[in-house]
Amino acid sequence: MNITDYGIVPNYENLPGIPARITAQHKERYEIVCQHGITHARLKTKEYFVDNQDFPTTGDFVMINYIDNGDSQIIATLPRRTFFSRREPGPVPRDQAVAANFDYVFIMQSLNQDFNPKRLERYLTLAWQSGATPVILLTKADLVDDYWEFLTQVERVSAGVNTHVVSAHTGFGLLRLNAYLQPGKTVVFLGSSGVGKSSLVNALAGEEIMAVSAIREDDSKGRHTTTHRQLIRLNSGVMIIDTPGMRELGMWDVSEGLADAFVDVEAFLGKCRFSDCCHEREPGCAIRNAIATGELELSRWESYQKLSQEAISKEEMLRRKNEWHKGVAKFTRQRKKEIW
Ligand code: GDP
Ligand code: ZN
């Protein structure tokens, strides 16, 4: 077993321990893969609670003290190339990564019922923000006669992101995905329940490695407690991440991804006659002009406005992060009191 089979390991020179990658997370226990194979590990408390390190998540590369006959100790989270995070509810809101170090985000919508350009915009924003490259997959091609109209609608919101029409059932379009599914690459699937994520994984793997069923969709409880591997390495050498957290990704921190998802809108921003233009009725408003001439679609502008209102500023994000660290420190002090 070679850890480099699991992707590009970030530089860990001069760090103690050996590198490993997180393949699943179950509350406090992690499943990991390292040069000794697949094993389990837990966080080393001092390193994580006292040093305020980011807790590892599925896909993270970490450093471990390997323990042969028990759980190894995770001592450091290596820097992430890309990640998705989610806001954890609770008295002290904190952001928790739900997947890390992936190369591509396959944004999936099904052609028969799930298709929704607005949601696609949201997913695109999230994907750009993660730092990885989005790819749009329109699934269940076998269920529609004609997908050109769908592609036209996608083009209006995708700003040039690669889009593929596929069918896990017939295999239609799957060969084109080989461009992304290269050894050492990691892919995450983003999309509503039922769009065919598991079916596609199975079709790509050439075997049934994920449960596909209509029943499972209603059984959301059972889903969360299943302890299947969340990072899977296919025989082709490509990794696929599918974590429960991915299914609940919110939109609370889209600010950084907005610029990339809305290049067409951003092109007109800052070009109005008045620098404090509200883009309502002011003369010389570049946005209103662009909408009037058809260069910019009104619905795109409306989506942009809506999302930028929801987006949280970087300062706000930092403030929340600090609050979270304070919360953890307090928690640790309390725990120490209880123990001593
Ligand atoms: P997930 O919830 O996104 O993982 O979706 P599943 O893979 O579990 O699929 C949900 C349902 O859609 C199942 O009934 C699948 O059989 C069906 N499905 C998935 N892919 C396709 C496809 O390419 N064509 C058709 N007709 N049905 C599909
Ligand atoms: Zn304006």
Coordinates of C-alpha atoms and ligand atoms in Angstrom, one line a residue:
M1 CA 0.0 0.0 0.0
N2 CA 1.4 3.3 -1.1
I3 CA -0.2 6.5 0.2
T4 CA 0.6 8.3 -3.0
D5 CA -2.0 5.9 -4.6
Y6 CA -4.5 8.0 -2.8
G7 CA -3.6 11.3 -4.3
I8 CA -0.9 14.0 -4.0
V9 CA 0.2 14.2 -0.4
P10 CA 0.9 17.8 0.8
N11 CA 4.5 18.4 1.9
Y12 CA 5.0 16.9 5.4
E13 CA 8.8 17.2 5.7
N14 CA 10.0 17.8 9.2
L15 CA 6.7 16.8 10.7
P16 CA 6.6 13.9 13.1
G17 CA 4.6 10.7 12.2
I18 CA 3.6 9.2 8.9
P19 CA 1.1 10.5 6.4
A20 CA -2.4 9.0 6.1
R21 CA -5.7 10.0 4.3
I22 CA -9.1 10.0 6.0
T23 CA -11.5 7.6 4.3
A24 CA -14.4 8.0 6.7
Q25 CA -15.4 9.8 9.8
H26 CA -17.7 8.3 12.5
K27 CA -18.1 10.7 15.4
E28 CA -14.7 10.6 17.2
R29 CA -13.3 7.7 15.3
Y30 CA -11.8 7.9 11.8
E31 CA -11.1 5.3 9.2
I32 CA -7.8 6.0 7.5
V33 CA -5.5 4.6 4.9
C34 CA -1.7 4.7 5.3
Q35 CA 1.3 2.7 4.2
H36 CA 0.2 -0.1 6.5
G37 CA -3.2 -0.3 4.9
I38 CA -6.7 0.6 6.1
T39 CA -7.0 1.1 9.9
H40 CA -8.6 3.4 12.5
A41 CA -7.5 6.5 14.4
R42 CA -8.5 9.1 16.9
L43 CA -7.5 12.7 17.4
K44 CA -4.7 13.3 19.8
T45 CA -6.4 15.7 22.2
K46 CA -3.6 18.0 23.1
E47 CA -2.6 18.6 19.4
Y48 CA -6.2 19.4 18.5
F49 CA -7.8 21.1 21.4
V50 CA -4.9 23.1 22.7
D51 CA -3.4 24.1 19.3
N52 CA -6.8 24.9 17.8
Q53 CA -6.1 22.9 14.6
D54 CA -8.8 22.2 12.1
F55 CA -10.5 18.9 12.8
P56 CA -9.9 16.5 10.0
T57 CA -12.6 15.4 7.6
T58 CA -13.0 12.8 4.9
G59 CA -10.4 13.4 2.2
D60 CA -8.0 15.1 4.5
F61 CA -4.3 14.2 4.6
V62 CA -3.1 13.9 8.2
M63 CA 0.0 12.9 10.1
I64 CA -0.4 10.0 12.5
N65 CA 1.4 8.1 15.2
Y66 CA 0.9 4.7 13.8
I67 CA -0.2 2.1 16.4
D68 CA -0.1 -1.5 15.2
N69 CA -2.6 -3.1 17.6
G70 CA -5.1 -0.4 18.2
D71 CA -6.3 3.0 17.1
S72 CA -3.6 5.2 15.7
Q73 CA -3.3 8.9 16.9
I74 CA -3.9 11.7 14.5
I75 CA -1.5 14.5 15.3
A76 CA -1.9 17.1 12.5
T77 CA -4.2 18.0 9.6
L78 CA -2.1 18.9 6.6
P79 CA -3.1 22.0 4.6
R80 CA -6.1 21.5 2.4
R81 CA -6.1 22.2 -1.3
T82 CA -9.8 22.4 -1.6
F83 CA -12.7 21.9 0.8
F84 CA -16.4 22.2 1.5
S85 CA -17.6 23.4 4.9
R86 CA -20.9 23.5 6.6
R87 CA -22.2 25.5 9.5
E88 CA -22.7 23.4 12.5
P89 CA -25.7 24.5 14.5
G90 CA -25.4 24.9 18.2
P91 CA -24.9 27.6 20.8
V92 CA -21.5 28.4 19.3
P93 CA -21.8 28.3 15.5
R94 CA -18.8 26.8 13.9
D95 CA -17.8 25.8 10.5
Q96 CA -16.8 22.2 10.0
A97 CA -15.3 20.9 6.8
V98 CA -17.3 18.0 5.3
A99 CA -14.9 17.0 2.5
A100 CA -11.4 17.9 1.5
N101 CA -8.8 17.7 -1.2
F102 CA -10.9 16.9 -4.2
D103 CA -10.1 18.0 -7.7
Y104 CA -13.6 18.0 -9.4
V105 CA -17.1 18.7 -8.1
F106 CA -19.6 16.8 -10.2
I107 CA -22.8 18.8 -9.9
M108 CA -25.6 16.5 -10.7
Q109 CA -29.2 17.2 -11.7
S110 CA -31.5 14.7 -13.3
L111 CA -33.2 15.6 -16.6
N112 CA -36.5 14.1 -15.7
Q113 CA -37.6 15.9 -12.6
D114 CA -34.8 17.5 -10.6
F115 CA -33.7 20.0 -13.2
N116 CA -33.6 23.5 -11.7
P117 CA -31.2 26.2 -13.1
K118 CA -31.5 28.2 -9.9
R119 CA -30.3 25.4 -7.8
L120 CA -27.6 24.8 -10.3
E121 CA -26.4 28.3 -9.8
R122 CA -26.2 27.7 -6.1
Y123 CA -24.2 24.5 -6.5
L124 CA -21.9 26.2 -8.9
T125 CA -21.2 29.0 -6.4
L126 CA -20.5 26.4 -3.7
A127 CA -18.2 24.5 -6.1
W128 CA -16.2 27.5 -7.1
Q129 CA -15.8 28.5 -3.5
S130 CA -14.4 25.1 -2.6
G131 CA -11.4 25.8 -4.9
A132 CA -12.0 22.8 -7.1
T133 CA -13.2 22.6 -10.7
P134 CA -17.0 22.2 -11.2
V135 CA -18.4 19.9 -13.9
I136 CA -22.1 19.7 -14.6
L137 CA -23.7 16.3 -15.2
L138 CA -27.3 16.1 -16.4
T139 CA -28.3 12.5 -15.4
K140 CA -30.9 10.0 -16.6
A141 CA -30.6 10.9 -20.2
D142 CA -32.5 7.7 -21.1
L143 CA -35.7 9.3 -19.7
V144 CA -35.9 12.3 -22.0
D145 CA -36.3 12.4 -25.8
D146 CA -34.4 15.6 -26.3
Y147 CA -31.9 17.3 -24.0
W148 CA -30.9 20.3 -26.1
E149 CA -33.4 22.6 -24.4
F150 CA -31.9 21.7 -21.0
L151 CA -28.4 22.4 -22.3
T152 CA -29.5 25.8 -23.5
Q153 CA -30.8 26.6 -20.0
V154 CA -27.7 25.3 -18.4
E155 CA -25.6 27.5 -20.6
R156 CA -27.4 30.6 -19.4
V157 CA -26.2 30.0 -15.8
S158 CA -23.0 27.9 -16.2
A159 CA -20.7 30.6 -17.6
G160 CA -18.8 28.0 -19.6
V161 CA -18.5 25.2 -17.1
N162 CA -18.1 21.8 -18.9
T163 CA -21.5 20.1 -19.1
H164 CA -22.2 16.4 -19.9
V165 CA -25.4 14.5 -20.4
V166 CA -25.1 11.0 -19.0
S167 CA -27.1 7.9 -18.2
A168 CA -25.9 5.5 -15.5
H169 CA -28.4 2.9 -16.8
T170 CA -27.4 2.9 -20.5
G171 CA -23.9 4.1 -20.1
F172 CA -24.6 7.0 -22.3
G173 CA -21.9 9.8 -22.0
L174 CA -19.8 8.0 -19.4
L175 CA -16.7 7.7 -21.6
R176 CA -16.5 11.5 -21.7
L177 CA -16.0 11.5 -18.0
N178 CA -12.7 9.7 -18.4
A179 CA -11.1 13.1 -18.9
Y180 CA -11.6 13.8 -15.2
L181 CA -11.4 10.2 -13.8
Q182 CA -7.7 9.9 -13.8
P183 CA -5.6 8.0 -11.3
G184 CA -4.8 10.0 -8.2
K185 CA -7.7 12.5 -8.8
T186 CA -10.5 12.9 -6.3
V187 CA -14.1 13.7 -7.2
V188 CA -17.1 14.7 -5.1
F189 CA -20.7 14.4 -6.2
L190 CA -23.1 17.3 -5.3
G191 CA -26.8 16.9 -6.0
S192 CA -30.2 16.2 -4.4
S193 CA -31.1 12.8 -3.2
G194 CA -32.3 10.7 -6.1
V195 CA -30.4 12.3 -8.9
G196 CA -28.4 9.1 -9.4
K197 CA -25.2 9.7 -7.5
S198 CA -24.9 6.1 -6.2
S199 CA -25.9 4.7 -9.6
L200 CA -23.2 6.7 -11.3
V201 CA -20.6 5.6 -8.8
N202 CA -21.6 2.0 -9.5
A203 CA -21.6 2.5 -13.2
L204 CA -18.1 4.0 -13.1
A205 CA -16.8 1.3 -10.8
G206 CA -18.3 -1.4 -12.9
E207 CA -19.7 -3.0 -9.7
E208 CA -22.3 -2.5 -7.1
I209 CA -20.4 -0.6 -4.4
M210 CA -23.1 1.8 -3.3
A211 CA -26.7 0.9 -2.4
V212 CA -29.2 2.2 -4.9
S213 CA -32.9 2.1 -4.1
A214 CA -35.9 4.2 -4.1
I215 CA -36.7 3.1 -0.5
R216 CA -33.4 4.6 0.8
E217 CA -34.5 8.0 -0.2
D218 CA -37.2 8.1 2.5
D219 CA -35.0 6.5 5.0
S220 CA -32.9 9.5 5.8
K221 CA -32.2 8.3 9.3
G222 CA -30.8 5.0 8.2
R223 CA -28.6 6.8 5.7
H224 CA -26.8 8.8 8.3
T225 CA -26.0 5.9 10.6
T226 CA -24.6 3.7 7.9
T227 CA -20.9 3.4 8.2
H228 CA -19.9 2.8 4.7
R229 CA -16.6 4.1 3.4
Q230 CA -16.9 7.8 2.5
L231 CA -13.8 7.9 0.3
I232 CA -13.7 5.1 -2.2
R233 CA -10.8 4.3 -4.5
L234 CA -11.9 2.7 -7.7
N235 CA -9.7 0.2 -9.5
S236 CA -9.0 2.9 -12.0
G237 CA -7.1 4.8 -9.3
V238 CA -9.7 7.6 -9.0
M239 CA -11.2 8.5 -5.6
I240 CA -14.8 9.4 -5.0
I241 CA -16.0 11.1 -1.9
D242 CA -19.5 10.8 -0.7
T243 CA -20.2 11.9 2.9
P244 CA -23.4 12.5 4.8
G245 CA -22.3 16.1 5.3
M246 CA -22.2 16.7 1.5
R247 CA -25.9 16.2 1.4
E248 CA -26.6 19.0 3.8
L249 CA -24.3 21.6 2.3
G250 CA -25.9 25.0 3.0
M251 CA -25.3 28.3 1.4
W252 CA -24.2 30.3 4.3
D253 CA -20.8 31.3 3.0
V254 CA -21.0 31.7 -0.7
S255 CA -19.2 35.1 -0.9
E256 CA -15.9 33.9 -2.3
G257 CA -17.5 31.7 -5.0
L258 CA -19.9 34.4 -6.2
A259 CA -17.3 36.1 -8.4
D260 CA -16.5 32.9 -10.3
A261 CA -20.1 31.7 -10.7
F262 CA -21.2 35.1 -11.9
V263 CA -18.5 36.3 -14.3
D264 CA -21.1 37.5 -16.7
V265 CA -22.6 39.8 -14.0
E266 CA -19.3 40.9 -12.5
A267 CA -18.3 42.1 -15.9
F268 CA -20.7 45.0 -15.6
L269 CA -20.1 45.8 -11.9
G270 CA -18.1 48.9 -11.1
K271 CA -18.9 50.3 -14.6
C272 CA -21.8 52.5 -13.6
R273 CA -21.6 56.3 -13.8
F274 CA -22.0 56.7 -10.1
S275 CA -19.8 54.6 -7.9
D276 CA -22.5 54.2 -5.3
C277 CA -25.1 53.2 -7.9
C278 CA -27.9 51.1 -6.5
H279 CA -28.7 49.8 -10.0
E280 CA -32.3 51.0 -9.7
R281 CA -33.0 54.1 -11.8
E282 CA -29.8 56.0 -11.8
P283 CA -28.6 57.4 -15.1
G284 CA -25.6 55.6 -16.6
C285 CA -26.2 52.4 -14.8
A286 CA -24.2 49.7 -16.5
I287 CA -26.3 46.9 -15.1
R288 CA -29.6 48.3 -16.2
N289 CA -28.1 49.1 -19.6
A290 CA -26.8 45.6 -20.0
I291 CA -30.2 44.2 -19.1
A292 CA -31.9 46.6 -21.6
T293 CA -29.6 45.6 -24.4
G294 CA -29.9 41.9 -23.6
E295 CA -26.2 41.5 -22.8
L296 CA -27.2 40.5 -19.3
E297 CA -30.2 38.4 -18.4
L298 CA -32.5 40.0 -15.8
S299 CA -32.8 36.6 -14.0
R300 CA -29.1 36.3 -13.7
W301 CA -28.9 39.7 -12.1
E302 CA -31.7 38.8 -9.7
S303 CA -30.0 35.6 -8.7
Y304 CA -26.7 37.5 -8.2
Q305 CA -28.5 40.0 -5.9
K306 CA -30.2 37.3 -3.9
L307 CA -27.0 35.3 -3.4
S308 CA -24.9 38.2 -2.5
Q309 CA -27.3 39.1 0.2
E310 CA -27.1 35.6 1.6
A311 CA -23.3 35.6 1.3
I312 CA -21.5 36.3 4.5
S313 CA -18.6 38.7 4.4
K314 CA -15.1 37.5 5.1
E315 CA -15.0 39.6 8.3
E316 CA -18.2 37.9 9.5
M317 CA -16.7 34.5 8.7
L318 CA -13.6 35.3 10.7
R319 CA -15.6 36.6 13.6
R320 CA -17.5 33.3 13.6
K321 CA -14.3 31.3 13.4
N322 CA -12.9 33.2 16.4
E323 CA -16.0 32.6 18.3
W324 CA -15.8 29.0 17.6
H325 CA -12.2 28.8 18.8
K326 CA -13.2 30.6 22.0
G327 CA -16.0 28.1 22.4
V328 CA -13.6 25.1 22.0
A329 CA -11.1 26.7 24.5
K330 CA -13.9 27.2 27.0
F331 CA -15.1 23.6 26.5
T332 CA -11.6 22.3 27.1
R333 CA -11.2 24.3 30.3
Q334 CA -14.6 23.0 31.5
R335 CA -13.7 19.5 30.7
K336 CA -10.4 19.7 32.5
K337 CA -12.2 21.0 35.6
E338 CA -14.5 18.1 35.5
I339 CA -11.7 15.6 35.1
W340 CA -9.5 17.1 37.9
Ligands
GDP1 P1 -28.7 9.1 -5.3 O1 -29.7 9.3 -4.2 O2 -28.4 10.4 -5.9 O3 -27.6 8.3 -4.9 O4 -29.5 8.3 -6.4 P2 -29.6 6.7 -6.7 O5 -28.4 6.3 -7.5 O6 -29.9 6.0 -5.5 O7 -30.8 6.7 -7.8 C1 -32.1 7.1 -7.5 C2 -33.1 6.4 -8.4 O8 -32.8 6.9 -9.8 C3 -33.0 4.9 -8.5 O9 -34.3 4.4 -8.6 C4 -32.2 4.7 -9.7 O10 -32.5 3.4 -10.3 C5 -32.6 5.8 -10.6 N1 -31.6 6.1 -11.6 C6 -30.3 6.4 -11.4 N2 -29.6 6.7 -12.5 C7 -30.5 6.5 -13.5 C8 -30.4 6.6 -15.0 O11 -29.3 6.9 -15.6 N3 -31.5 6.4 -15.7 C9 -32.7 6.1 -15.1 N4 -33.8 5.9 -15.8 N5 -32.8 6.0 -13.7 C10 -31.7 6.2 -13.0
ZN2 ZN -25.7 50.7 -11.6

